Amino acid sequence: MDYLQHPFDSKRTTVFSKKGMVATSQPLAAQAGIEIMRNGGNAIDAAIAAAAALTVVEPTSNGIGGDAFALVWVKDKLHGLNSSGPAPKNISIKAVKSLGHEEMPVHGMIPITVPGVPAAWAELSKKFGKLPYSELFKPAIRYAEEGYPLTPILGKYWKAAYESFKTKFTAEEYQSWFDTFAPQGKAPEIGEMWSSPGHAETLREIAATESRSFYSGKLADQIDAFMQKHGGFLSKEDLAAFKPEWVAPVSANYRGYDVWEIPPNGQGMVALMALNIYKNLNKPKWQSAETYHEQIEAMKLAFTDGKEFITEPEAMPVSAEHLLSEEYAKKRAEVIGETAIDPVLYELPKGGTVYLSAADEEGNMISYIQSNYMGFGSGIVIPGTGIALQNRGADFSLDEQHPNALKGGKRTFHTIIPGFLTKDGKAVGPFGVMGGYMQPQGHFQVVTNTIDHLLNPQAALDMPRWQWLGGKTILLEPAFPNYLAQELSRKGHAIQLAVDSGSFGRGQIIWRNPETGVLAGGTEARTDGAIAVW
């Protein structure tokens, strides 16, 4: 595929390489991946090393106690991995309400679900890796043990979390968070060294046991003991029962390219639904208010439906196949006019996340994402281990009639999504944009920037973004052109201007030239993004 640089003032230049490339939101994590690749590992080995390193060098967005998803291209085939954990077996709507909650709490013991990250690492290594599992963790262990200086965006979010948590997290179970992430009684400053010896020991244990210790060994016992002490629902039985799931990726064809996502319980389908709706509308125009308007309307319809219907496949009131069908897309496209609408739910037919990508000269490519959710997750850290546990259960509904109703052993609607692009059965490459509910919106904008406007990877990421917040409300990035903002306002959109770019997602892209094998990568200027090459 030829990527042209459209006349757009991109903040960085696209990076090119032949033998290998790792793109992450942190320079040290990208270097960890390339270090492993130079030592004989492939793209999958490199991604695991970078992911392990990210739990150390970007704890504001992910951790060992989070979930993970991956799309892996090996030997001309795309594989999907869903390593999102379910709710504990003994949790229920009744149990949560009996504790005084009418909605799922965001922090604490209740929203903790089974972590999938360590299992994802082991599963990817077992199926596709080249190097011994223990080799992949050496860079991350080194960073945790020796320490590293905080980068600017990392330091900003770390400090913001500390300022919020110091008044919010007063119960005993939160003390380990402060012991781990604010050991001097404050958040570490930008440029200041921070280390986590307990985190290093945990990574050693995971490396030595191929992650088994986390689910049925020493680490599982430590997690279980802390849960029991503080009235948590997660148990060692829940951990022991967990297995990642290999899944068939789902796709939508957008103007000759196949865009791939992980199927439900993830929200990746929202991006595909929006692309399907949008391609039924007018031909895209560069920097046109009409084009932006139609993109926004397509996204708000897809998101309204996705948030209502997407959960575990067996609990969905409508099939994924229908939501990705031409029938659905055309019906939703008919709703879109020349002015903004308040989206109405589709009438059913009767009857803190980190993203990284890696590629090697053998043709292997991986799109990988892991997260603790909402920054540091639940706020619960297992003492002395560096294991910060996620709060994915916060997305469950306590309405028994809702498709995403809380139930023991059930996986919730999940926000983290890796993406992948192919054309005519050949890999173009991995892409992703992290950031809660911004993720499918980011995927949609990156894909349309690339295919409709021929932007190279870096320019596609650097384009000013919009974000649908609900109803007719649209948040625009500071760099979004003012004349377009005014035109969108005249079309009925309730425009809000963001003060910074913090909520607009952080992405990575690697495209491969099918004829030469040359890799072209873009990284995110909205974070401390970096591309390491070989």
Coordinates of C-alpha atoms in Angstrom, one line a residue:
M1 CA 0.0 0.0 0.0
D2 CA 1.3 3.4 -0.9
Y3 CA 0.8 6.0 1.8
L4 CA 1.0 9.6 0.7
Q5 CA 1.8 12.6 3.0
H6 CA -1.3 14.7 2.6
P7 CA -0.7 18.5 3.1
F8 CA -0.9 18.4 6.9
D9 CA 1.6 19.7 9.4
S10 CA 2.4 16.5 11.3
K11 CA 4.2 16.9 14.7
R12 CA 6.6 14.0 14.0
T13 CA 7.9 12.1 11.1
T14 CA 7.1 8.5 10.2
V15 CA 9.8 6.0 11.2
F16 CA 11.0 3.4 8.7
S17 CA 12.8 0.1 9.4
K18 CA 13.4 -3.3 7.8
K19 CA 14.4 -5.9 10.4
G20 CA 12.1 -5.0 13.3
M21 CA 9.9 -2.3 14.9
V22 CA 8.3 -1.8 18.3
A23 CA 5.9 1.1 18.9
T24 CA 4.8 1.9 22.5
S25 CA 3.7 4.8 24.7
Q26 CA 7.0 4.7 26.6
P27 CA 10.6 4.8 25.2
L28 CA 12.0 2.2 27.7
A29 CA 9.3 -0.3 26.9
A30 CA 9.9 0.1 23.1
Q31 CA 13.6 -0.5 23.8
A32 CA 12.8 -3.5 25.9
G33 CA 11.0 -5.0 22.9
I34 CA 13.9 -4.3 20.5
E35 CA 16.4 -5.7 23.0
I36 CA 14.5 -9.0 22.9
M37 CA 14.3 -9.0 19.1
R38 CA 18.0 -8.4 18.8
N39 CA 18.6 -11.3 21.1
G40 CA 16.8 -13.6 18.6
G41 CA 13.2 -13.1 19.6
N42 CA 10.3 -12.4 17.1
A43 CA 7.6 -9.8 17.2
I44 CA 5.5 -11.7 19.7
D45 CA 8.5 -12.1 22.1
A46 CA 9.2 -8.4 21.7
A47 CA 5.6 -7.5 22.4
I48 CA 5.5 -9.6 25.6
A49 CA 8.8 -7.9 26.8
A50 CA 7.4 -4.5 26.0
A51 CA 4.1 -5.3 27.8
A52 CA 5.9 -6.5 30.9
A53 CA 8.1 -3.4 30.9
L54 CA 5.0 -1.1 30.5
T55 CA 3.6 -2.5 33.8
V56 CA 6.7 -0.9 35.4
V57 CA 7.3 2.2 33.3
E58 CA 3.7 3.3 32.9
P59 CA 1.8 2.1 36.0
T60 CA -0.7 5.0 35.6
S61 CA -2.3 3.1 32.7
N62 CA -1.7 -0.7 33.2
G63 CA -0.3 -3.3 35.5
I64 CA 0.2 -7.0 36.2
G65 CA -3.4 -7.2 37.6
G66 CA -5.1 -6.0 34.4
D67 CA -6.6 -7.6 31.2
A68 CA -5.2 -8.0 27.7
F69 CA -6.3 -8.6 24.1
A70 CA -4.2 -9.3 21.0
L71 CA -4.4 -9.7 17.3
V72 CA -1.5 -11.7 15.9
W73 CA -0.5 -12.1 12.3
V74 CA 1.6 -15.2 11.8
K75 CA 2.1 -17.2 8.6
D76 CA -0.5 -15.2 6.7
K77 CA -3.2 -15.7 9.2
L78 CA -4.7 -13.4 11.9
H79 CA -5.3 -14.9 15.3
G80 CA -7.3 -13.2 18.2
L81 CA -6.7 -13.6 21.9
N82 CA -9.2 -12.5 24.5
S83 CA -7.6 -12.5 27.9
S84 CA -10.2 -10.6 29.9
G85 CA -11.1 -12.2 33.2
P86 CA -14.6 -12.7 34.5
A87 CA -16.3 -11.5 37.7
P88 CA -15.6 -13.6 40.8
K89 CA -17.9 -16.7 41.1
N90 CA -19.4 -15.6 44.4
I91 CA -20.3 -12.0 43.5
S92 CA -23.9 -11.1 42.6
I93 CA -26.2 -8.1 42.2
K94 CA -27.8 -9.0 45.5
A95 CA -24.4 -9.2 47.3
V96 CA -23.3 -5.8 46.0
K97 CA -26.6 -4.1 46.8
S98 CA -26.5 -5.6 50.3
L99 CA -23.3 -3.6 50.8
G100 CA -25.2 -0.4 50.2
H101 CA -24.5 0.2 46.4
E102 CA -27.1 1.0 43.8
E103 CA -24.4 1.1 41.1
M104 CA -21.1 -0.7 40.8
P105 CA -18.4 1.2 42.6
V106 CA -15.4 2.4 40.7
H107 CA -12.7 1.6 43.3
G108 CA -12.0 -0.9 46.1
M109 CA -12.6 -4.6 46.4
I110 CA -16.0 -4.9 44.6
P111 CA -15.1 -4.1 41.0
I112 CA -12.0 -6.3 40.9
T113 CA -12.3 -9.1 38.3
V114 CA -9.9 -11.9 37.4
P115 CA -6.7 -10.4 35.9
G116 CA -5.8 -11.7 32.4
V117 CA -2.5 -10.1 31.7
P118 CA 0.0 -12.8 33.0
A119 CA -2.0 -15.5 31.3
A120 CA -2.0 -13.6 28.0
W121 CA 1.8 -13.3 28.1
A122 CA 2.2 -17.0 28.7
E123 CA -0.3 -18.0 26.1
L124 CA 1.2 -15.8 23.4
S125 CA 4.7 -17.1 24.2
K126 CA 3.5 -20.7 24.2
K127 CA 1.8 -20.4 20.8
F128 CA 4.0 -18.1 18.9
G129 CA 7.2 -17.2 20.8
K130 CA 10.8 -18.2 20.0
L131 CA 12.8 -17.4 23.1
P132 CA 12.5 -19.0 26.5
Y133 CA 9.7 -17.3 28.5
S134 CA 12.1 -16.3 31.3
E135 CA 14.3 -14.3 28.9
L136 CA 11.4 -11.9 28.0
F137 CA 11.2 -10.4 31.5
K138 CA 14.8 -9.3 32.0
P139 CA 14.4 -5.7 30.8
A140 CA 11.2 -5.2 32.9
I141 CA 12.9 -6.7 36.0
R142 CA 15.9 -4.4 35.4
Y143 CA 13.7 -1.3 35.2
A144 CA 11.8 -2.3 38.4
E145 CA 14.9 -3.1 40.4
E146 CA 17.3 -0.3 39.2
G147 CA 14.6 2.3 38.7
Y148 CA 14.0 4.8 35.9
P149 CA 13.2 8.5 35.6
L150 CA 9.6 9.5 35.1
T151 CA 8.8 10.9 31.6
P152 CA 6.6 14.1 31.3
I153 CA 3.1 12.6 30.6
L154 CA 3.6 9.8 33.0
G155 CA 4.6 12.2 35.7
K156 CA 1.6 14.4 35.0
Y157 CA -1.0 11.5 35.4
W158 CA 0.9 10.0 38.4
K159 CA 0.7 13.3 40.3
A160 CA -3.0 13.8 39.4
A161 CA -3.8 10.3 40.6
Y162 CA -2.0 10.9 43.9
E163 CA -3.7 14.2 44.5
S164 CA -7.1 12.5 44.0
F165 CA -6.3 9.3 46.0
K166 CA -4.8 11.0 49.1
T167 CA -8.3 12.2 50.1
K168 CA -10.3 9.4 48.6
F169 CA -8.4 6.3 49.6
T170 CA -8.4 6.4 53.4
A171 CA -9.4 2.8 54.2
E172 CA -6.8 0.3 55.3
E173 CA -6.9 -1.7 52.1
Y174 CA -5.6 1.2 50.0
Q175 CA -2.4 1.7 52.1
S176 CA -0.4 -0.5 49.8
W177 CA -1.1 1.7 46.9
F178 CA 0.7 4.6 48.7
D179 CA 3.5 2.3 49.9
T180 CA 4.1 1.3 46.3
F181 CA 3.4 4.4 44.2
A182 CA 4.1 7.2 46.7
P183 CA 6.8 5.7 49.0
Q184 CA 8.2 9.2 49.9
G185 CA 4.7 10.4 50.9
K186 CA 4.2 12.0 47.5
A187 CA 4.0 11.2 43.8
P188 CA 7.5 11.0 42.2
E189 CA 8.3 14.0 40.1
I190 CA 9.0 14.2 36.4
G191 CA 12.7 13.2 35.9
E192 CA 12.8 11.6 39.4
M193 CA 13.9 8.0 39.7
W194 CA 11.3 5.5 40.9
S195 CA 11.8 1.8 41.5
S196 CA 9.7 -1.1 42.7
P197 CA 11.6 -4.1 44.2
G198 CA 8.4 -6.0 44.9
H199 CA 7.4 -5.6 41.3
A200 CA 10.7 -7.0 40.2
E201 CA 10.3 -10.0 42.5
T202 CA 6.8 -10.6 41.1
L203 CA 8.0 -10.5 37.5
R204 CA 10.8 -13.0 38.4
E205 CA 8.1 -15.3 39.9
I206 CA 6.0 -15.0 36.8
A207 CA 9.0 -15.5 34.5
A208 CA 10.1 -18.6 36.4
T209 CA 6.7 -20.3 36.5
E210 CA 5.4 -19.3 33.0
S211 CA 2.8 -17.2 34.9
R212 CA 1.4 -20.2 36.8
S213 CA 2.3 -18.7 40.2
F214 CA -0.2 -15.9 39.5
Y215 CA -3.1 -18.3 39.1
S216 CA -2.3 -21.3 41.3
G217 CA 0.9 -20.7 43.2
K218 CA 2.6 -18.3 45.6
L219 CA 1.2 -15.1 44.0
A220 CA -2.3 -16.5 43.9
D221 CA -2.1 -17.3 47.6
Q222 CA -1.0 -13.7 48.4
I223 CA -3.8 -12.3 46.3
D224 CA -6.4 -14.6 48.0
A225 CA -5.1 -13.8 51.5
F226 CA -5.5 -10.0 50.9
M227 CA -8.9 -10.4 49.4
Q228 CA -10.1 -12.5 52.4
K229 CA -8.7 -10.1 54.9
H230 CA -10.5 -7.1 53.4
G231 CA -13.8 -8.7 52.3
G232 CA -13.1 -9.0 48.6
F233 CA -14.9 -11.4 46.3
L234 CA -11.9 -12.6 44.2
S235 CA -10.5 -15.9 45.3
K236 CA -7.7 -18.3 44.4
E237 CA -10.4 -20.6 43.0
D238 CA -11.4 -17.8 40.6
L239 CA -7.7 -17.4 39.6
A240 CA -7.1 -21.1 39.1
A241 CA -10.1 -21.5 36.8
F242 CA -9.1 -18.8 34.4
K243 CA -7.9 -19.5 30.8
P244 CA -7.4 -17.1 28.0
E245 CA -9.6 -17.6 24.9
W246 CA -8.4 -17.8 21.3
V247 CA -11.2 -16.2 19.2
A248 CA -11.9 -15.6 15.5
P249 CA -11.5 -11.9 14.8
V250 CA -14.4 -9.9 13.3
S251 CA -14.0 -7.5 10.4
A252 CA -15.7 -4.9 8.3
N253 CA -14.6 -4.1 4.7
Y254 CA -14.0 -0.4 4.4
R255 CA -13.4 0.9 0.9
G256 CA -11.4 -2.2 -0.1
Y257 CA -9.6 -2.7 3.2
D258 CA -10.5 -5.2 5.9
V259 CA -10.5 -3.7 9.4
W260 CA -10.2 -6.3 12.1
E261 CA -11.2 -6.3 15.8
I262 CA -11.7 -8.7 18.7
P263 CA -15.3 -9.9 18.9
P264 CA -17.6 -9.3 22.0
N265 CA -17.2 -8.9 24.9
G266 CA -14.9 -6.1 23.6
Q267 CA -16.1 -2.7 22.2
G268 CA -14.1 -3.1 19.0
M269 CA -17.3 -3.8 17.1
V270 CA -18.4 -0.2 17.7
A271 CA -15.6 1.0 15.4
L272 CA -16.6 -1.5 12.7
M273 CA -20.3 -0.6 13.0
A274 CA -19.4 3.1 12.6
L275 CA -17.3 2.4 9.5
N276 CA -20.1 0.4 8.0
I277 CA -22.6 3.2 8.6
Y278 CA -20.3 5.9 7.4
K279 CA -19.4 4.3 4.1
N280 CA -23.1 4.5 3.1
L281 CA -22.9 8.3 3.3
N282 CA -21.3 11.0 1.1
K283 CA -17.8 10.7 -0.3
P284 CA -15.3 12.0 2.3
K285 CA -13.8 15.5 1.8
W286 CA -10.6 16.8 3.3
Q287 CA -11.2 19.2 6.2
S288 CA -14.9 19.4 5.5
A289 CA -17.5 20.1 8.2
E290 CA -20.0 17.9 6.3
T291 CA -17.5 15.0 6.5
Y292 CA -16.8 15.5 10.2
H293 CA -20.6 15.8 10.8
E294 CA -21.3 12.5 9.1
Q295 CA -18.4 10.8 10.9
I296 CA -19.7 12.0 14.3
E297 CA -23.3 10.9 13.6
A298 CA -22.2 7.4 12.4
M299 CA -20.1 7.0 15.6
K300 CA -22.8 8.2 18.0
L301 CA -25.3 5.7 16.5
A302 CA -22.8 2.8 16.6
F303 CA -21.8 3.7 20.1
T304 CA -25.3 4.0 21.4
D305 CA -26.1 0.6 20.1
G306 CA -22.9 -1.0 21.1
K307 CA -23.0 0.2 24.7
E308 CA -26.5 -1.2 25.0
F309 CA -26.0 -4.6 23.3
I310 CA -22.4 -5.7 23.6
T311 CA -21.4 -8.0 26.4
E312 CA -20.7 -11.8 26.6
P313 CA -22.0 -13.2 23.3
E314 CA -24.5 -15.5 24.9
A315 CA -26.1 -12.6 26.8
M316 CA -26.4 -10.3 23.8
P317 CA -30.0 -9.6 22.6
V318 CA -28.8 -9.3 19.0
S319 CA -26.0 -11.2 17.2
A320 CA -22.7 -9.7 16.3
E321 CA -23.3 -10.8 12.7
H322 CA -26.4 -8.6 12.5
L323 CA -24.7 -5.5 14.0
L324 CA -22.0 -5.9 11.3
S325 CA -24.5 -6.5 8.5
E326 CA -25.2 -4.3 5.6
E327 CA -28.9 -4.3 6.6
Y328 CA -28.0 -2.7 10.0
A329 CA -25.6 -0.2 8.5
K330 CA -28.0 1.0 5.9
K331 CA -30.9 1.4 8.4
R332 CA -28.7 3.4 10.7
A333 CA -27.3 5.5 7.8
E334 CA -30.8 6.5 6.9
V335 CA -31.2 8.2 10.3
I336 CA -28.4 10.7 9.5
G337 CA -29.3 14.1 8.1
E338 CA -27.7 17.5 7.8
T339 CA -28.0 18.4 11.5
A340 CA -27.0 16.7 14.7
I341 CA -29.4 14.3 16.4
D342 CA -29.9 12.9 19.8
P343 CA -29.2 9.2 19.1
V344 CA -32.1 6.8 19.7
L345 CA -31.4 3.1 20.4
Y346 CA -31.6 0.8 17.4
E347 CA -34.9 -1.1 17.2
L348 CA -34.0 -4.8 17.5
P349 CA -35.0 -7.0 14.6
K350 CA -38.0 -9.2 15.7
G351 CA -37.3 -12.9 16.4
G352 CA -5.0 5.3 32.6
T353 CA -4.7 1.4 29.1
V354 CA -1.5 0.9 27.1
Y355 CA -1.3 -0.1 23.4
L356 CA 1.7 -1.4 21.6
S357 CA 2.5 -2.9 18.2
A358 CA 5.5 -4.9 17.0
A359 CA 6.7 -6.4 13.7
D360 CA 9.7 -8.4 12.6
E361 CA 11.4 -9.2 9.3
E362 CA 9.8 -12.7 9.2
G363 CA 6.4 -11.1 8.6
N364 CA 5.1 -11.6 12.1
M365 CA 3.0 -8.7 13.5
I366 CA 1.1 -8.1 16.7
S367 CA -1.5 -5.6 17.9
Y368 CA -1.5 -5.8 21.7
I369 CA -3.3 -3.9 24.4
Q370 CA -3.5 -4.2 28.2
S371 CA -5.0 -2.1 30.9
N372 CA -6.0 -1.8 34.6
Y373 CA -8.8 0.7 33.6
M374 CA -9.3 4.3 34.8
G375 CA -5.6 4.8 35.4
F376 CA -4.4 2.8 38.4
G377 CA -7.5 0.5 38.4
S378 CA -9.2 -0.4 41.6
G379 CA -6.7 1.3 43.9
I380 CA -5.9 -2.1 45.4
V381 CA -2.3 -3.2 45.4
I382 CA -1.2 -6.6 46.9
P383 CA 1.4 -5.6 49.5
G384 CA 5.0 -6.1 48.6
T385 CA 4.2 -7.3 45.0
G386 CA 3.6 -4.3 42.8
I387 CA 0.4 -6.1 41.7
A388 CA -2.2 -3.3 41.1
L389 CA -5.6 -4.9 40.5
Q390 CA -8.0 -3.7 37.8
N391 CA -11.5 -2.4 38.3
R392 CA -13.2 -3.8 35.1
G393 CA -16.2 -4.8 37.1
A394 CA -17.2 -1.1 37.3
D395 CA -18.8 -1.5 33.9
F396 CA -21.3 -4.1 35.0
S397 CA -24.9 -3.0 35.5
L398 CA -26.8 -3.8 38.7
D399 CA -30.0 -3.9 36.6
E400 CA -30.9 -7.6 36.3
Q401 CA -32.6 -7.0 32.9
H402 CA -29.6 -5.3 31.3
P403 CA -27.5 -7.5 28.9
N404 CA -24.4 -6.5 30.8
A405 CA -25.9 -7.3 34.2
L406 CA -23.4 -8.4 36.9
K407 CA -23.2 -12.2 37.4
G408 CA -20.5 -14.3 39.0
G409 CA -18.2 -15.9 36.3
K410 CA -19.4 -13.4 33.6
R411 CA -17.1 -11.1 31.6
T412 CA -18.2 -7.5 31.3
F413 CA -18.4 -5.1 28.3
H414 CA -14.8 -4.3 27.8
T415 CA -13.2 -1.1 26.5
I416 CA -9.7 -2.2 25.4
I417 CA -9.4 -3.1 21.8
P418 CA -6.5 -3.9 19.4
G419 CA -6.9 -3.2 15.7
F420 CA -5.5 -4.7 12.5
L421 CA -5.7 -3.8 8.8
T422 CA -5.4 -6.1 5.8
K423 CA -6.0 -5.8 2.1
D424 CA -6.7 -8.7 -0.3
G425 CA -5.8 -11.2 2.4
K426 CA -2.4 -9.6 3.1
A427 CA -1.3 -7.8 6.2
V428 CA -1.1 -4.0 6.2
G429 CA -0.4 -4.0 9.9
P430 CA -1.4 -3.4 13.5
F431 CA -2.9 -0.2 14.9
G432 CA -4.6 0.9 18.1
V433 CA -5.7 3.9 20.1
M434 CA -6.1 3.5 23.9
G435 CA -8.2 5.6 26.2
G436 CA -11.5 4.2 27.6
Y437 CA -14.5 5.0 25.4
M438 CA -12.3 7.1 23.1
Q439 CA -10.8 3.9 21.7
P440 CA -13.4 2.9 19.0
Q441 CA -13.6 6.6 18.1
G442 CA -9.8 6.7 17.8
H443 CA -9.8 3.6 15.7
F444 CA -12.5 5.1 13.4
Q445 CA -10.6 8.3 12.9
V446 CA -7.2 6.6 12.3
V447 CA -8.7 4.3 9.7
T448 CA -10.6 7.1 7.9
N449 CA -7.5 9.3 8.0
T450 CA -5.4 6.5 6.5
I451 CA -7.7 5.2 3.8
D452 CA -9.8 8.2 2.8
H453 CA -7.2 10.9 3.1
L454 CA -4.0 8.9 2.4
L455 CA -2.2 10.0 5.6
N456 CA 1.0 8.2 6.5
P457 CA 1.0 6.5 10.0
Q458 CA 2.4 9.5 11.9
A459 CA 0.1 12.0 10.2
A460 CA -2.9 9.8 10.8
L461 CA -2.2 9.8 14.5
D462 CA -1.4 13.5 14.7
M463 CA -4.6 14.8 13.1
P464 CA -6.7 16.8 15.6
R465 CA -9.4 14.5 17.0
W466 CA -13.0 14.8 18.1
Q467 CA -14.8 12.9 20.8
W468 CA -18.5 12.2 21.2
L469 CA -19.5 12.6 24.9
G470 CA -23.2 11.8 24.6
G471 CA -26.3 13.4 23.1
K472 CA -25.2 16.2 20.8
T473 CA -22.1 17.0 22.8
I474 CA -18.8 16.9 21.0
L475 CA -15.4 17.6 22.6
L476 CA -12.8 19.0 20.2
E477 CA -9.0 18.8 20.7
P478 CA -7.3 22.2 21.1
A479 CA -5.7 22.0 17.6
F480 CA -9.0 21.3 15.9
P481 CA -9.6 24.1 13.3
N482 CA -11.9 26.8 14.7
Y483 CA -13.7 27.4 11.4
L484 CA -14.7 23.7 11.3
A485 CA -15.8 23.9 15.0
Q486 CA -18.1 26.9 14.1
E487 CA -19.6 25.0 11.1
L488 CA -20.3 21.9 13.3
S489 CA -22.0 24.2 15.8
R490 CA -24.2 25.6 13.1
K491 CA -25.2 22.0 12.3
G492 CA -26.5 21.6 15.8
H493 CA -23.6 20.0 17.6
A494 CA -23.0 21.2 21.1
I495 CA -19.3 22.0 20.8
Q496 CA -16.9 21.9 23.8
L497 CA -13.3 22.8 23.4
A498 CA -10.8 20.7 25.5
V499 CA -8.0 22.5 27.4
D500 CA -5.5 19.7 26.6
S501 CA -5.2 16.5 24.6
G502 CA -5.3 14.1 27.6
S503 CA -8.6 12.5 26.8
F504 CA -8.2 12.0 23.1
G505 CA -6.4 8.6 23.2
R506 CA -2.9 7.5 22.6
G507 CA -2.1 5.3 19.6
Q508 CA 0.6 3.4 17.7
I509 CA 0.7 2.2 14.1
I510 CA 3.0 -0.1 12.1
W511 CA 2.3 -0.6 8.3
R512 CA 4.3 -3.1 6.2
N513 CA 5.0 -2.6 2.4
P514 CA 4.0 -5.9 1.0
E515 CA 6.5 -5.7 -1.8
T516 CA 9.7 -4.6 0.0
G517 CA 8.9 -5.7 3.6
V518 CA 9.8 -2.2 4.8
L519 CA 8.0 -1.2 8.0
A520 CA 6.5 2.3 8.5
G521 CA 5.6 3.4 12.0
G522 CA 3.9 6.2 13.8
T523 CA 3.7 6.9 17.6
E524 CA 1.6 9.1 19.7
A525 CA 2.6 12.7 20.3
R526 CA -0.1 12.9 23.0
T527 CA 2.0 10.8 25.3
D528 CA 5.7 9.8 25.8
G529 CA 5.5 7.7 22.7
A530 CA 8.5 6.1 21.1
I531 CA 9.4 3.7 18.2
A532 CA 12.4 1.5 18.6
V533 CA 13.8 0.0 15.4
W534 CA 16.3 -2.5 14.2

